[in-house]
Coordinates of N, CA and C in Angstrom, one line a residue:
M1 N 44.3 121.0 52.1 CA 43.1 119.7 51.8 C 42.7 119.3 52.7
K2 N 41.6 119.2 53.2 CA 41.0 118.2 54.3 C 40.9 116.8 54.0
R3 N 41.0 115.9 54.7 CA 41.1 114.5 54.6 C 39.7 113.7 54.6
A4 N 39.7 113.1 53.6 CA 38.3 112.4 53.4 C 38.2 111.2 54.8
R5 N 36.9 111.1 55.1 CA 36.8 110.2 56.3 C 37.7 108.9 56.3
D6 N 38.3 108.5 57.2 CA 39.2 107.3 57.2 C 38.6 106.1 57.3
T7 N 37.7 105.6 56.8 CA 36.9 104.3 56.8 C 37.6 103.1 56.8
R8 N 39.0 103.1 56.4 CA 39.8 102.1 56.5 C 40.9 101.4 57.6
R9 N 40.8 102.7 58.5 CA 41.8 103.0 59.5 C 41.7 101.3 60.3
T10 N 40.7 101.1 60.9 CA 40.5 100.0 61.7 C 41.1 99.1 60.9
A11 N 40.6 98.8 59.7 CA 40.9 97.4 59.2 C 42.5 97.4 58.9
V12 N 43.1 98.4 58.7 CA 44.7 98.4 58.5 C 45.1 98.1 59.8
Y13 N 44.8 98.6 60.9 CA 45.4 98.6 62.3 C 45.1 97.0 62.7
E14 N 43.9 96.6 62.5 CA 43.7 95.2 62.8 C 44.9 94.2 62.4
A15 N 44.8 94.4 60.9 CA 45.7 93.6 59.9 C 47.1 93.7 60.5
E16 N 47.7 94.7 60.8 CA 49.1 95.1 60.9 C 48.9 94.6 62.8
T17 N 48.1 94.4 63.4 CA 48.5 93.8 64.7 C 48.4 92.2 64.7
L18 N 47.8 91.9 63.6 CA 47.4 90.4 63.6 C 49.1 89.9 62.7
V19 N 49.8 90.6 62.0 CA 50.7 90.1 61.1 C 52.1 90.5 62.4
R20 N 52.0 91.5 63.2 CA 52.9 91.7 64.2 C 52.9 90.3 65.4
R21 N 51.9 90.0 65.5 CA 51.7 88.9 66.6 C 52.1 87.7 65.7
M22 N 52.0 87.4 64.4 CA 52.7 86.2 63.7 C 54.2 86.5 63.7
F23 N 54.6 87.7 63.3 CA 56.4 87.7 63.9 C 56.9 87.5 65.0
D24 N 55.9 87.9 66.1 CA 56.3 87.7 67.7 C 56.3 86.1 67.6
V25 N 55.3 85.5 67.4 CA 55.3 83.8 67.5 C 56.5 83.4 66.7
A26 N 56.7 83.9 65.6 CA 57.8 83.1 64.6 C 59.0 83.2 65.5
D27 N 59.2 84.7 66.1 CA 60.4 85.0 67.1 C 60.4 84.0 67.8
L28 N 59.6 83.5 68.8 CA 59.7 82.3 69.8 C 60.0 81.1 69.4
G29 N 59.6 80.8 68.2 CA 59.5 79.4 67.8 C 60.6 79.1 67.2
D30 N 60.7 77.6 66.8 CA 61.9 77.1 65.8 C 61.9 77.2 64.4
S31 N 60.5 77.7 64.0 CA 60.5 77.9 62.5 C 59.5 79.0 62.1
R32 N 60.2 79.6 61.3 CA 59.2 80.9 60.7 C 58.2 80.6 59.6
V33 N 58.0 79.5 59.3 CA 57.3 79.0 58.3 C 55.9 79.0 59.0
V34 N 55.0 79.8 58.0 CA 53.7 79.6 58.5 C 52.7 79.7 57.0
E35 N 51.5 79.4 57.6 CA 50.1 78.9 56.6 C 49.3 80.1 56.3
V36 N 49.4 80.7 55.5 CA 48.6 81.8 55.3 C 47.9 81.6 53.9
G37 N 46.2 81.7 54.0 CA 45.9 81.1 52.4 C 46.1 80.4 51.5
G38 N 46.1 79.2 52.3 CA 46.6 77.9 51.9 C 48.3 78.0 51.4
S39 N 48.9 79.1 51.3 CA 50.4 78.9 51.1 C 51.2 79.0 52.4
H40 N 52.2 78.2 52.2 CA 53.4 78.1 53.1 C 54.3 79.1 52.7
V41 N 54.6 80.2 53.8 CA 55.6 81.5 53.7 C 56.6 81.3 54.9
T42 N 57.9 81.6 54.2 CA 58.7 81.8 55.4 C 58.8 83.3 55.9
L43 N 58.4 83.4 57.1 CA 58.3 85.2 57.7 C 60.0 85.6 57.6
P44 N 60.3 86.8 56.6 CA 61.5 87.3 57.2 C 61.7 87.8 58.5
V45 N 63.0 88.1 59.0 CA 63.3 88.6 60.5 C 63.1 90.2 60.4
E46 N 62.1 90.7 61.2 CA 61.5 92.1 61.3 C 62.5 92.7 62.5
R47 N 63.2 93.9 62.1 CA 64.1 94.2 62.9 C 63.3 95.1 63.9
R48 N 64.1 95.0 65.3 CA 63.6 95.4 66.5 C 64.7 96.7 67.2
F49 N 64.2 97.5 67.6 CA 65.1 98.7 68.1 C 64.9 98.7 69.9
G50 N 66.1 98.9 70.3 CA 66.1 99.1 71.5 C 65.8 100.2 72.5
S51 N 66.0 101.4 71.5 CA 65.9 102.9 72.0 C 65.4 103.8 70.9
I52 N 65.0 104.9 71.5 CA 64.4 105.9 70.2 C 65.6 106.5 69.7
D53 N 67.0 106.2 69.9 CA 68.2 106.3 69.4 C 68.1 105.6 68.2
A54 N 68.1 104.2 68.4 CA 67.8 103.2 67.7 C 66.6 103.3 66.2
A55 N 65.8 103.6 66.8 CA 64.9 104.2 65.8 C 65.1 105.2 65.0
Q56 N 65.6 106.1 65.6 CA 66.1 107.2 64.8 C 67.2 106.9 63.6
R57 N 68.0 106.4 64.1 CA 69.1 105.7 63.1 C 68.5 105.0 62.1
Y58 N 67.6 104.2 62.2 CA 66.9 103.7 61.3 C 66.0 104.7 60.3
V59 N 65.3 105.4 60.9 CA 64.5 106.3 60.1 C 65.4 106.9 59.1
D60 N 66.4 107.4 59.6 CA 67.5 108.2 58.7 C 67.9 107.4 57.6
A61 N 68.2 106.3 58.1 CA 68.9 105.6 57.1 C 67.9 104.9 55.9
V62 N 66.6 104.8 56.0 CA 65.3 104.7 55.2 C 65.3 105.5 54.3
L63 N 65.3 107.3 55.1 CA 65.1 108.2 54.4 C 66.2 108.5 53.0
T64 N 67.1 108.2 53.6 CA 68.3 108.4 52.4 C 68.8 107.3 51.7
L65 N 67.7 106.4 51.7 CA 68.0 105.0 50.6 C 67.2 105.9 49.0
S66 N 68.3 105.4 48.1 CA 68.1 106.4 46.9 C 66.6 106.4 46.2
W67 N 66.2 104.8 46.1 CA 64.8 104.3 45.5 C 63.9 105.0 46.3
V68 N 63.8 105.6 47.8 CA 63.1 106.1 48.4 C 63.0 107.6 48.1
R69 N 64.3 108.1 48.0 CA 64.3 109.4 47.5 C 63.9 109.8 46.4
Q70 N 63.8 109.3 45.3 CA 63.1 108.9 43.8 C 61.8 108.7 43.9
R71 N 61.5 107.9 44.7 CA 60.1 107.7 44.7 C 59.1 108.7 45.5
W72 N 59.7 109.5 46.7 CA 58.8 110.1 47.4 C 59.7 111.5 48.1
P73 N 59.3 112.5 47.4 CA 60.0 113.7 47.5 C 60.1 114.1 48.9
R74 N 59.3 113.7 49.8 CA 59.0 114.5 51.1 C 60.4 113.3 52.1
A75 N 60.7 112.6 51.2 CA 62.2 111.7 51.8 C 63.0 112.7 52.1
T76 N 63.3 113.7 51.7 CA 64.3 114.7 51.9 C 64.2 115.5 53.1
I77 N 63.1 115.4 53.8 CA 62.7 116.2 54.8 C 63.0 115.4 56.0
P78 N 63.9 115.6 57.1 CA 64.3 114.7 58.1 C 62.7 114.3 59.0
V79 N 63.0 113.6 59.8 CA 62.0 112.9 60.6 C 62.8 112.9 61.8
R80 N 62.1 113.4 63.0 CA 62.5 113.1 64.4 C 61.9 112.2 65.0
V81 N 62.3 111.4 65.7 CA 61.9 110.2 66.4 C 61.8 110.7 67.8
R82 N 60.7 110.5 68.3 CA 60.8 110.8 69.9 C 59.4 110.1 70.7
A83 N 60.0 109.8 71.9 CA 59.1 108.8 72.9 C 58.0 109.5 73.0
R84 N 56.6 108.7 73.2 CA 55.2 109.0 73.4 C 54.6 108.9 74.6
A85 N 54.0 109.8 75.5 CA 53.1 109.3 76.6 C 52.3 108.1 76.3
G86 N 51.8 107.7 77.1 CA 51.2 106.5 76.8 C 51.7 105.2 76.3
H87 N 51.0 104.2 76.2 CA 51.5 102.9 75.0 C 50.6 102.1 74.5
T88 N 49.5 103.1 74.1 CA 48.7 102.3 73.3 C 48.7 102.4 71.7
A89 N 49.4 103.6 71.5 CA 49.5 103.9 70.1 C 50.8 104.5 69.8
A90 N 51.3 104.5 68.4 CA 52.1 105.5 67.7 C 51.7 106.2 66.9
H91 N 52.2 107.1 66.5 CA 51.5 108.5 65.8 C 52.9 109.1 65.0
Y92 N 52.2 109.9 63.9 CA 53.0 110.5 63.1 C 52.6 112.2 63.1
E93 N 53.3 113.2 63.6 CA 52.8 114.7 63.5 C 53.5 115.1 62.5
H94 N 52.4 115.3 61.5 CA 52.7 116.1 60.2 C 53.7 117.4 60.3
D95 N 52.8 118.3 61.1 CA 53.5 119.9 61.4 C 54.8 119.9 61.4
S96 N 55.6 118.8 62.6 CA 56.8 119.0 62.9 C 57.7 117.7 62.2
A97 N 57.0 116.8 61.3 CA 57.7 115.8 61.1 C 58.2 114.7 61.9
T98 N 57.5 114.6 63.1 CA 57.8 113.7 64.2 C 57.1 112.4 64.0
I99 N 57.8 111.3 64.8 CA 57.2 109.8 64.8 C 57.4 109.7 66.4
A100 N 56.1 109.6 66.8 CA 56.2 109.3 68.4 C 55.9 107.8 68.7
L101 N 56.8 107.1 69.3 CA 56.6 105.8 69.5 C 56.4 105.7 71.4
P102 N 55.3 105.0 71.5 CA 55.2 104.8 73.1 C 56.2 104.0 73.7
E103 N 56.7 104.5 74.9 CA 57.8 103.7 75.4 C 57.4 102.6 76.3
R104 N 58.2 102.0 76.6 CA 58.0 100.5 77.4 C 57.0 100.4 78.3
D105 N 55.8 99.5 78.2 CA 55.0 99.2 79.2 C 55.4 97.9 79.8
G106 N 55.8 98.0 80.8 CA 56.1 97.0 81.5 C 57.1 95.7 81.0
G107 N 58.1 96.3 80.4 CA 58.9 95.7 79.6 C 58.5 95.4 78.2
D108 N 57.5 95.8 77.7 CA 57.1 95.4 76.4 C 57.1 96.8 75.8
A109 N 58.0 96.4 74.5 CA 57.9 97.7 73.7 C 57.6 97.5 72.2
W110 N 56.1 97.2 72.3 CA 55.8 96.7 71.1 C 56.0 97.7 69.6
A111 N 55.8 99.0 70.1 CA 56.2 99.8 68.7 C 57.6 99.9 68.6
F112 N 58.4 99.5 69.2 CA 59.8 99.6 68.6 C 60.1 98.5 67.7
R113 N 59.6 98.5 66.6 CA 59.8 97.3 65.7 C 59.4 98.3 64.3
E114 N 60.2 97.6 63.3 CA 60.2 98.2 61.9 C 58.6 97.9 61.2
L115 N 57.9 97.2 61.5 CA 56.5 97.3 61.0 C 55.9 98.5 61.3
V116 N 55.8 99.0 62.5 CA 55.5 100.0 63.1 C 56.2 101.4 62.4
V117 N 57.3 101.5 62.7 CA 58.1 102.4 62.1 C 57.7 103.1 60.6
L118 N 58.0 101.6 59.9 CA 57.4 101.9 58.6 C 55.9 102.4 58.0
H119 N 55.2 102.1 58.7 CA 53.5 102.3 58.8 C 53.7 104.3 58.9
E120 N 54.4 104.5 60.1 CA 54.5 105.9 60.2 C 55.5 106.9 59.3
L121 N 56.2 106.1 58.6 CA 57.1 106.6 57.7 C 56.1 106.7 56.3
A122 N 55.5 105.7 56.0 CA 54.4 106.0 55.1 C 53.4 106.9 55.0
H123 N 53.0 107.5 56.4 CA 52.3 108.8 56.6 C 53.3 110.1 56.1
H124 N 54.6 110.0 56.8 CA 55.5 111.1 56.5 C 55.7 111.6 55.0
L125 N 55.7 110.3 53.9 CA 55.9 110.4 52.5 C 54.9 110.7 51.8
D126 N 53.5 111.0 52.6 CA 52.4 111.0 51.8 C 52.5 112.7 51.2
P127 N 52.4 113.0 50.0 CA 52.8 114.0 49.4 C 51.8 115.3 49.6
G128 N 50.4 115.0 50.0 CA 49.4 115.9 50.6 C 49.4 116.5 51.4
E129 N 49.0 117.9 51.4 CA 49.0 118.4 52.5 C 47.7 118.3 53.4
P130 N 47.5 117.5 54.5 CA 46.5 117.2 55.5 C 45.6 118.2 55.9
D131 N 46.3 119.5 56.1 CA 45.6 120.7 56.8 C 45.2 121.7 55.6
D132 N 45.5 121.7 54.5 CA 44.7 122.7 53.8 C 43.3 122.6 53.5
L133 N 42.6 123.8 52.9 CA 41.3 123.9 52.9 C 40.7 123.5 51.2
G134 N 40.0 123.1 51.2 CA 39.5 122.4 49.7 C 38.9 121.2 49.7
E135 N 38.8 120.7 48.7 CA 37.9 119.3 48.4 C 38.9 118.3 49.7
P136 N 38.0 117.3 50.0 CA 38.6 116.4 50.7 C 39.7 115.3 50.2
G137 N 40.9 115.3 50.6 CA 41.8 114.4 50.0 C 41.6 112.8 50.6
E138 N 42.8 112.3 50.4 CA 42.7 110.7 50.6 C 42.8 110.7 51.7
P139 N 41.9 109.7 52.3 CA 42.2 109.4 53.7 C 43.4 108.9 54.6
A140 N 43.5 109.2 55.7 CA 45.0 109.0 56.0 C 45.2 107.5 56.1
H141 N 44.5 106.9 55.8 CA 44.7 105.1 56.1 C 44.2 104.5 54.6
G142 N 44.0 105.2 53.6 CA 43.2 105.2 52.3 C 44.2 104.2 51.6
S143 N 43.8 104.3 50.2 CA 44.9 103.3 49.5 C 46.2 104.1 49.1
A144 N 46.3 105.3 48.7 CA 47.8 105.6 48.6 C 48.5 105.5 49.7
F145 N 48.0 105.5 51.2 CA 48.6 105.2 51.9 C 49.0 104.0 52.1
V146 N 48.1 102.8 51.9 CA 48.5 101.2 51.9 C 49.3 101.2 51.0
D147 N 49.4 101.5 49.7 CA 50.6 101.3 48.8 C 52.0 101.9 49.1
R148 N 52.0 103.2 49.7 CA 53.4 103.4 50.5 C 53.7 102.5 51.4
F149 N 53.0 102.1 52.4 CA 53.3 101.2 53.2 C 53.6 100.0 52.8
L150 N 53.1 99.5 52.1 CA 53.4 98.0 51.3 C 54.8 98.0 50.5
E151 N 54.8 99.1 49.6 CA 56.1 99.2 49.0 C 57.3 99.3 50.1
L152 N 57.2 100.0 51.0 CA 58.4 100.2 51.9 C 58.3 98.8 52.5
V153 N 57.3 98.2 53.1 CA 57.5 97.0 53.7 C 58.0 96.0 52.9
G154 N 57.6 95.8 51.3 CA 58.0 94.7 50.6 C 59.7 95.0 50.2
E155 N 60.2 96.5 49.7 CA 61.3 96.7 49.6 C 62.2 96.5 50.9
I156 N 62.2 96.6 52.2 CA 62.8 96.8 53.4 C 62.7 95.5 54.0
I157 N 61.2 94.9 54.4 CA 61.3 93.6 55.0 C 61.4 92.2 54.1
G158 N 60.7 92.6 52.9 CA 60.9 91.5 52.3 C 59.1 91.1 51.5
P159 N 59.2 90.6 50.5 CA 57.9 90.5 50.0 C 57.0 89.6 50.5
E160 N 57.4 88.5 51.3 CA 56.6 87.9 52.2 C 55.9 88.6 52.9
A161 N 56.4 89.7 53.7 CA 55.7 90.3 54.5 C 54.7 91.1 54.1
V162 N 54.7 91.4 52.7 CA 53.6 92.1 52.1 C 52.5 91.1 51.9
F163 N 53.0 89.9 51.5 CA 51.9 88.7 51.1 C 51.1 88.6 52.4
V164 N 51.6 88.5 53.7 CA 50.9 88.2 54.8 C 50.0 89.6 55.0
L165 N 50.7 90.7 55.0 CA 49.4 91.8 55.2 C 48.5 91.8 54.4
R166 N 48.6 91.5 53.0 CA 47.4 91.5 52.3 C 46.4 90.3 52.4
M167 N 47.0 89.3 53.0 CA 46.4 88.4 53.1 C 45.4 88.6 54.6
S168 N 46.1 89.4 55.4 CA 45.4 89.7 56.6 C 44.4 90.9 56.7
G169 N 44.4 91.6 55.1 CA 43.1 92.2 55.1 C 43.7 93.8 54.5
I170 N 44.8 93.9 54.6 CA 45.4 95.2 53.7 C 45.7 95.3 52.3
T171 N 44.7 96.0 51.9 CA 44.8 96.1 50.3 C 44.6 97.6 49.9
G172 N 45.5 98.0 48.8 CA 45.7 99.1 48.3 C 44.4 99.8 47.7

């Protein structure tokens, strides 16, 4: 099935970028408490990965969680994590079930983090086949994707991270 136009892609990426920056600032400061939408929220700790191998071990562990396997049948399909040329974007390759993470750029490994990897896993867990012919299906960053991503983030990082993502503009 062909994908419908991905009109929410920019909003999803902008909200994620804002939340990643909030986590970065919290990691540098003395407090993890932020004010968002009039609420004080304590940001949970977001895992960072020091290598492709560490990200691969994380992906393997997430895909073996019983609730993930029960919720999404594609969790039984192994995902390979590899380095990606360039440094501006991570992506998921559906045909080979591969997450490509950009390598360090001047010491910065912005994609070697939990939010980015969970985003790409949410693409992997999509039950649709993006290359089939027929009626247009769900956009790559549509509400079904957002629901998968937020469920992964909420269960693995914590509900506070979902709240901040929603307040930053990610809605299902």
